[in-house]
Coordinates of C-alpha atoms in Angstrom, one line a residue:
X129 CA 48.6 -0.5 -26.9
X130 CA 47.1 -3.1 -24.2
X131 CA 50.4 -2.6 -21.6
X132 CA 49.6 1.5 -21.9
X133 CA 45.8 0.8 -21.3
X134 CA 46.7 -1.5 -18.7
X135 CA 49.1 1.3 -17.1
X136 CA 46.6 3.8 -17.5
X137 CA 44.5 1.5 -15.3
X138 CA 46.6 0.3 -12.7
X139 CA 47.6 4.8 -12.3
X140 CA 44.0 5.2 -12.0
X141 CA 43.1 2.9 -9.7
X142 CA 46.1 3.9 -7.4
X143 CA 44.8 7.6 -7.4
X144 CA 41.3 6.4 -6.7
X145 CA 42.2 5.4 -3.5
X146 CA 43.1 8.5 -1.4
X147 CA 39.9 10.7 -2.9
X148 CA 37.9 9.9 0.3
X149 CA 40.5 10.2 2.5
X150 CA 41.4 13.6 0.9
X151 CA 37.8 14.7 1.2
X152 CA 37.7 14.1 4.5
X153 CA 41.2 15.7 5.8
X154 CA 40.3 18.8 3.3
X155 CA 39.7 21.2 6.4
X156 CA 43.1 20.0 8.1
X157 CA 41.4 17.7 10.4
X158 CA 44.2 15.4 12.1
X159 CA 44.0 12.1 10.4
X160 CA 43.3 9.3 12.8
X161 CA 44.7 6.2 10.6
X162 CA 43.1 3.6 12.8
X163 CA 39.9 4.8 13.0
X164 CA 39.9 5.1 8.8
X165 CA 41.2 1.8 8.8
X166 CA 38.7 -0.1 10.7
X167 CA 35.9 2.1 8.7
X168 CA 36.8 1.0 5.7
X169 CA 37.0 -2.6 6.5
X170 CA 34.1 -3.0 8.2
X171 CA 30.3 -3.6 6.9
X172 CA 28.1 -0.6 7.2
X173 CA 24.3 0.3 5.9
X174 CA 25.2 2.7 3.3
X175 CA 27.4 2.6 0.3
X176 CA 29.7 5.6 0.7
X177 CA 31.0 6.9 -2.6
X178 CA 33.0 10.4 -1.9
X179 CA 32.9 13.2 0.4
X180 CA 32.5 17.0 -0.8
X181 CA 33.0 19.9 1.2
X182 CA 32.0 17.9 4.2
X183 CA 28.7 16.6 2.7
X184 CA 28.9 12.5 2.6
X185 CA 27.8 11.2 -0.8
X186 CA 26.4 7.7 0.0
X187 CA 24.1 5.0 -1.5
X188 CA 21.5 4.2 1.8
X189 CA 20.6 0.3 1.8
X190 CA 17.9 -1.4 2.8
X191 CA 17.3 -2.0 6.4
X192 CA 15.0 -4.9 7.8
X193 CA 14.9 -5.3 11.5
X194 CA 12.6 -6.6 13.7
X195 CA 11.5 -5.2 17.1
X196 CA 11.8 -7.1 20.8
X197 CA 9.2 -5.0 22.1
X198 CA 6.5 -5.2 19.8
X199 CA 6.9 -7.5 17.6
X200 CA 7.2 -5.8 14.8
X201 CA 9.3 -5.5 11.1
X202 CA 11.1 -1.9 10.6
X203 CA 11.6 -1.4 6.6
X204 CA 13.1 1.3 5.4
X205 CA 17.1 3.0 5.2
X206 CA 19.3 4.6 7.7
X207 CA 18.2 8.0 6.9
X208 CA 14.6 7.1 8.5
X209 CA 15.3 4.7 11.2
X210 CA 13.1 5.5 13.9
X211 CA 13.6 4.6 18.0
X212 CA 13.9 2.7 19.5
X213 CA 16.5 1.4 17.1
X214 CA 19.8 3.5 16.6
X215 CA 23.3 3.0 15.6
X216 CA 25.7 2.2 18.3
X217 CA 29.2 3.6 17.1
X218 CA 30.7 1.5 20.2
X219 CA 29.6 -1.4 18.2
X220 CA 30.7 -1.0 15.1
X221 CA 27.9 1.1 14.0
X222 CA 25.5 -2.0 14.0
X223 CA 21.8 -1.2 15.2
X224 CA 20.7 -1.7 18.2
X225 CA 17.5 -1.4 19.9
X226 CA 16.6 0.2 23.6
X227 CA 14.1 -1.5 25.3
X228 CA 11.5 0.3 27.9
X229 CA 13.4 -0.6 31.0
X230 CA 16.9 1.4 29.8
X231 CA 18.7 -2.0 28.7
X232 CA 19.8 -2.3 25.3
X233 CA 19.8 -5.4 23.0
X234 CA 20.5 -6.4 19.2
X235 CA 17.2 -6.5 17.1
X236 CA 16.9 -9.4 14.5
X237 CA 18.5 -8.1 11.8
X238 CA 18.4 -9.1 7.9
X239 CA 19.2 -6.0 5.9
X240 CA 21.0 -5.3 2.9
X241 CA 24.3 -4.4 4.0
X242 CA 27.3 -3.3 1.8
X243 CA 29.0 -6.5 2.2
X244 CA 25.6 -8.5 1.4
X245 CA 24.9 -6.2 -1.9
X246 CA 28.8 -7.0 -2.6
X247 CA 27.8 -10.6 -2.9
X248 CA 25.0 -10.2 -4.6
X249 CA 26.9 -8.0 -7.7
X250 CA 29.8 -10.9 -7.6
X251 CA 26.5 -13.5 -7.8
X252 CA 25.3 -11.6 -10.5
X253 CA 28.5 -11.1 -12.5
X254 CA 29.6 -15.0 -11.9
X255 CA 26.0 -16.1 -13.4
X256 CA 26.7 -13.4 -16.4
X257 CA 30.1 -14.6 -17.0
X258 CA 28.9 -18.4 -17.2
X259 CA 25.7 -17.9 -19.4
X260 CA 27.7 -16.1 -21.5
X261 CA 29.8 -19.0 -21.8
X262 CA 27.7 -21.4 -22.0
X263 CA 26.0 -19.8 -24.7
X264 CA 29.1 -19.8 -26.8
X265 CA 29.4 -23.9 -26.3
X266 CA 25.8 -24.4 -27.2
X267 CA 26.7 -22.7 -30.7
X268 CA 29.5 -24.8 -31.9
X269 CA 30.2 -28.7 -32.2
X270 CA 33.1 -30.9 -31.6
X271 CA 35.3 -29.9 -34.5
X272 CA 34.9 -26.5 -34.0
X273 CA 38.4 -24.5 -33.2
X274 CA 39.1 -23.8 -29.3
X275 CA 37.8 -21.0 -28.0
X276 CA 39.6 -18.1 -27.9
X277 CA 39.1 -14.6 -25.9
X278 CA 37.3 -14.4 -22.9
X279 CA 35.9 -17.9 -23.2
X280 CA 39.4 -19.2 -23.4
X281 CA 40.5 -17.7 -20.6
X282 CA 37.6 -19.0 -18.7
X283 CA 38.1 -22.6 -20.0
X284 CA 41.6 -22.1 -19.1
X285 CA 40.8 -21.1 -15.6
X286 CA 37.9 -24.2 -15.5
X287 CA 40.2 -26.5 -16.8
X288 CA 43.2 -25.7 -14.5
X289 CA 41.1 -26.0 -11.4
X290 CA 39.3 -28.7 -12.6
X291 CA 42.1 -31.4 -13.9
X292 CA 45.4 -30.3 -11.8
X293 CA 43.8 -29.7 -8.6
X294 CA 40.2 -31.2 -7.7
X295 CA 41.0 -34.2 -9.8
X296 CA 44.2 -35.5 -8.1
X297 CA 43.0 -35.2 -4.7
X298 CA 39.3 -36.5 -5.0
X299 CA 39.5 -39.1 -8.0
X300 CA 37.5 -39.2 -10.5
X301 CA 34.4 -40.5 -8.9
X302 CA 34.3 -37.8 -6.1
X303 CA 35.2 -35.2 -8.8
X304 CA 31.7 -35.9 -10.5
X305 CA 30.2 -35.3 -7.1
X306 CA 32.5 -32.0 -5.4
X307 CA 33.9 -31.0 -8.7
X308 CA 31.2 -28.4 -9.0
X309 CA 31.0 -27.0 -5.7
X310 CA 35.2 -26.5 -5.4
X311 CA 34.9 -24.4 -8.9
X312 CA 32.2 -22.2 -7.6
X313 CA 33.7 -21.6 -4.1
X314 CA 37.4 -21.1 -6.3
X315 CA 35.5 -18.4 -8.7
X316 CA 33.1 -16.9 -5.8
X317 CA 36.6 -16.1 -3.3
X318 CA 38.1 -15.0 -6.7
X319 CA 36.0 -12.7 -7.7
X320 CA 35.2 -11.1 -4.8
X321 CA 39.1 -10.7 -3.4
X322 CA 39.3 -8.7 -7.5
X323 CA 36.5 -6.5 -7.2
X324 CA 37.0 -5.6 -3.4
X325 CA 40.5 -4.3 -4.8
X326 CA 38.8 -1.7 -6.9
X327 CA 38.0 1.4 -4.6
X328 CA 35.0 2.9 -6.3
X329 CA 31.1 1.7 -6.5
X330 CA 30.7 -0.8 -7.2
X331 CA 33.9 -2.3 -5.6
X332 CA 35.6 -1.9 -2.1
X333 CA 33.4 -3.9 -0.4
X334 CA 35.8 -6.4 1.8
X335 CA 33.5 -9.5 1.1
X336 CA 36.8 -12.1 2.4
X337 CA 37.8 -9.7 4.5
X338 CA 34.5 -10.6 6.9
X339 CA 35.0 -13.2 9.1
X340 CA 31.4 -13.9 8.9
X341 CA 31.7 -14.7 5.2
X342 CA 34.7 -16.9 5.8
X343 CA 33.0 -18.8 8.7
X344 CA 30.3 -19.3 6.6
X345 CA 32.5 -21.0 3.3
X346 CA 34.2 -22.8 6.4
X347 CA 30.9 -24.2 7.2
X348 CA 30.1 -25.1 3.5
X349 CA 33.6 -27.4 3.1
X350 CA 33.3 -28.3 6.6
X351 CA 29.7 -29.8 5.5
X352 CA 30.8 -31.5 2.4
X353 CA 33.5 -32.9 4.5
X354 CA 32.1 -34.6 7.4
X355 CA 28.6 -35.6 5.9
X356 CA 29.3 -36.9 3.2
X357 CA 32.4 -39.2 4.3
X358 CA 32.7 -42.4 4.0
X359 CA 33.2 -45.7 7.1
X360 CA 36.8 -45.2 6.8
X361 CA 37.5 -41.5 7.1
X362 CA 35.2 -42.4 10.1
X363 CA 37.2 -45.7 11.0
X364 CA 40.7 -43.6 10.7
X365 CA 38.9 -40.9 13.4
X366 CA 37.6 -43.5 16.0
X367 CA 39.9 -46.0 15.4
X368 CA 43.2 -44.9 14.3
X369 CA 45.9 -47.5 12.4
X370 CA 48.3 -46.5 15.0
X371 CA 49.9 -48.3 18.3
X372 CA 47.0 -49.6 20.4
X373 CA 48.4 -47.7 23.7
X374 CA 48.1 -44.5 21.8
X375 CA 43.7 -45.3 21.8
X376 CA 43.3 -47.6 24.8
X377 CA 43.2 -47.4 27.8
X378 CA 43.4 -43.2 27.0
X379 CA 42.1 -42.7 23.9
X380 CA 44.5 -40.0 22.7
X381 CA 44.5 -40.1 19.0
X382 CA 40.7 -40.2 18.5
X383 CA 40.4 -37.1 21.0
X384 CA 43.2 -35.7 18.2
X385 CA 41.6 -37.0 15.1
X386 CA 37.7 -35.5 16.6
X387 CA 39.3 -32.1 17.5
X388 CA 40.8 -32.0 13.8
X389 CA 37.0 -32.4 12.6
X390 CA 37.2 -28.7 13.8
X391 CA 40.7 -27.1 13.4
X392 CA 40.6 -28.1 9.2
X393 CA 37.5 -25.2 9.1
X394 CA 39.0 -22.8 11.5
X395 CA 42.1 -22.5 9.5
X396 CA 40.5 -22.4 6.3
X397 CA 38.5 -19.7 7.9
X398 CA 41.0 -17.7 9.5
X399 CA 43.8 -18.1 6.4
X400 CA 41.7 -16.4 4.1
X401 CA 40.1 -13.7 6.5
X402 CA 43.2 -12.7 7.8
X403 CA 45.3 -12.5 4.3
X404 CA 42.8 -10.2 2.8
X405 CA 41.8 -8.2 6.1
X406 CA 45.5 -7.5 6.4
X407 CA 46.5 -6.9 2.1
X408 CA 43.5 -3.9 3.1
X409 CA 44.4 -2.7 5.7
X410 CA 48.4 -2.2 4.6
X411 CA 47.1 -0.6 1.4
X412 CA 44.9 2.2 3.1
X413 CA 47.8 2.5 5.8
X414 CA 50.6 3.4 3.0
X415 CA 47.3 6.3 1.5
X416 CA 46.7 7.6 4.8
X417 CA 50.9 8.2 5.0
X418 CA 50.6 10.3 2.3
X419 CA 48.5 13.1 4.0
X420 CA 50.3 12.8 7.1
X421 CA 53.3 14.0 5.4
X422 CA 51.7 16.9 3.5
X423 CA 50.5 17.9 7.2
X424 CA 54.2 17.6 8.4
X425 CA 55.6 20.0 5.9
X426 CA 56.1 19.8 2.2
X427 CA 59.4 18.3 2.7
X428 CA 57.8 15.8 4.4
X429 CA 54.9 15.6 2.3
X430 CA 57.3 15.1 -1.2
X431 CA 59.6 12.5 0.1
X432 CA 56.4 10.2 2.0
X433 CA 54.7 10.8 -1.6
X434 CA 57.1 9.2 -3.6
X435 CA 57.5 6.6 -0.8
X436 CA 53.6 6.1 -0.7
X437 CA 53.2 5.6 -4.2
X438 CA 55.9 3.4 -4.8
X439 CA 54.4 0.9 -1.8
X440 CA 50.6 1.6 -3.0
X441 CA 51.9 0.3 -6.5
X442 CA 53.9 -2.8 -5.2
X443 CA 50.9 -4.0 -2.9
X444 CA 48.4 -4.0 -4.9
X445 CA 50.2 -5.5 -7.4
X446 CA 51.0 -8.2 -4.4
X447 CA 47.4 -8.0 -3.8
X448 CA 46.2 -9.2 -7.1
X449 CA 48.5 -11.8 -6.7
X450 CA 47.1 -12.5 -3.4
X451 CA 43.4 -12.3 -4.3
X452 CA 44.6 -15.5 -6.9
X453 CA 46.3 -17.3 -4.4
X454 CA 43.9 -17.1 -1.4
X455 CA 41.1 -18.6 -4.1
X456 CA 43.7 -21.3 -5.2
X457 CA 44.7 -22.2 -1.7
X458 CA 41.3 -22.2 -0.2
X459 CA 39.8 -24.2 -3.0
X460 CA 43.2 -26.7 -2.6
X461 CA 42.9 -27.1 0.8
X462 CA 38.7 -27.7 0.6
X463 CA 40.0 -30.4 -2.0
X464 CA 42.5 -32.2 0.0
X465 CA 40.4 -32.8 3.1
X466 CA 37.5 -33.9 1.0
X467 CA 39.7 -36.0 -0.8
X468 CA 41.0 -37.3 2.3
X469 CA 36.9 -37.9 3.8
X470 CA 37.1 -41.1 1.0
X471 CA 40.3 -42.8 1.8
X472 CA 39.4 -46.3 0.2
X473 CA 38.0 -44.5 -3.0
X474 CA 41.2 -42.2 -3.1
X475 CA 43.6 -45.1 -2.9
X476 CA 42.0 -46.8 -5.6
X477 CA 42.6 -44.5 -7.7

């Protein structure tokens, strides 16, 4: 019964996909695959559900700008966003504003866009999830069974994280102290790689897929790396246990060890960006195949089906994989140069 239910998913959320691109080829407009690509991947001010007949169905968000001419704080959606401000296609359809003398120039902008209300539904389900199970510990004592169900699986997941990765490359000192922080940034790039796979509100949102949101958990291990580390990750930066003519006269390995302080972040950054951008982007590719052939002919249209379907079905199986790994990876490596921020603590242990 489970493996049909979970079939009867997996179907569903294949045919999901193609329903907006279907609405919007319905009056044999030439599909322009790029163009769809790059829409659905990048941040926009509305939450668009479905197309009908050529009438966009759409959730507007919350705009907050703030003018350069006067001053002034524009609150409202996109359906009522007066000039000067407009959206400028050529940029990605961000909002700009046009000042009196012709030039044109980004406003400060804080509004709710679809990628921010993504993280604010994986916030909100994360802090569920937890309460919930923390509730369930609060109700039973030390000889009580394990806990099975969802709990379990959570504790399994906690657990896994917890004992076989953060422990063995921070010690248990540093666990105590970055334990907490790897297990939310593991669950946070977890959850939101799961529900950007699903294509319908409220899923689909690329949350990893945003460089911005990558540079920003790059930031965050970047942070816990270089503050808080201790004289001799410091020590092994300036002053290197290597051959003396490799840091004096020229100090070569420092210059290396200083530009590290920066290349650890960028490719945590760009590893995860780049893995999910791309998983996205191959998956809308194989739907938008699919109409292409049915404008071809129905020869065409039959064969690229079954070839569609067959790809949409192994990559977003791959995906889910994916989605795990990225997490697991990401949290590893946050782990490892942490671990490696407290060199005399780590060889103790």
């Amino acid at each position: 019964m489970i493996k049909k239910i979970k079939s009867l998913l997996l179907i569903l959320f294949i045919a999901l996909i193609p329903v907006n691109l279907f609405a919007a080829n319905e009056k044999g407009e030439d599909l322009n695959v790029a163009n769809i690509v790059l829409e659905h991947l990048a941040d926009s001010y509305e939450w668009h559900i479905a197309s009908y007949h050529g009438k966009q169905i759409s959730i507007p968000l919350p705009i907050i700008v703030r003018s350069h001419t006067t001053g002034q704080w524009f609150v409202g959606t996109s359906e009522n966003l007066p000039a000067p401000f407009y959206f400028d296609e050529s940029h990605h359809g961000k909002i700009y504003e046009k000042l009196p003398d012709g030039s044109i120039t980004r406003p400060i902008d804080l509004s709710m866009t679809k990628v921010v209300m993504q993280i604010w539904i994986v916030v909100i389900i994360l802090i569920s999830v937890f309460v919930w199970c923390t509730k369930w510990y609060k109700t039973v004592d030390e000889k009580s069974d394990a806990p099975k169900g969802f709990v379990g699986v959570m504790e399994m997941f906690v657990m896994a994280i917890y004992d076989d990765l953060i422990k063995p490359s921070l010690g248990e000192e540093n666990t105590k102290k970055f334990g907490t922080y790897l297990l939310t940034i593991f669950f946070f790039i977890l959850t939101s790689n799961f529900i950007g796979l699903f294509p319908l509100f409220p899923g689909g949102a690329n949350i990893t897929g945003n460089i911005n949101i990558t540079l920003f958990l790059a930031l965050c291990s970047m942070i816990a790396i270089n503050v808080f580390g201790n004289k001799g990750y410091w020590k092994d930066i300036f002053w290197p246990e290597v051959p003396i003519f490799l840091k004096f006269p020229i100090p070569l390995m420092p210059v290396i060890e200083l530009f590290g302080i920066i290349t650890k972040p960028f490719a945590l950054m760009i590893r995860l960006f780049a893995n999910m951008m791309a998983g996205h982007a191959v998956i809308l590719s194989f739907t938008c195949v699919i109409f292409m052939g049915w404008s071809m002919g129905v020869g065409y249209g039959l064969g690229l089906n079954f070839f569609s379907i067959i790809m949409l079905l192994f990559m977003n199986a791959l995906e889910l994989l994916v989605a795990f790994i990225q997490a697991y990876v990401f949290t590893m490596l946050s782990a490892v140069f942490i671990g490696l921020a407290h060199p005399a603590a780590h060889h103790a242990e």
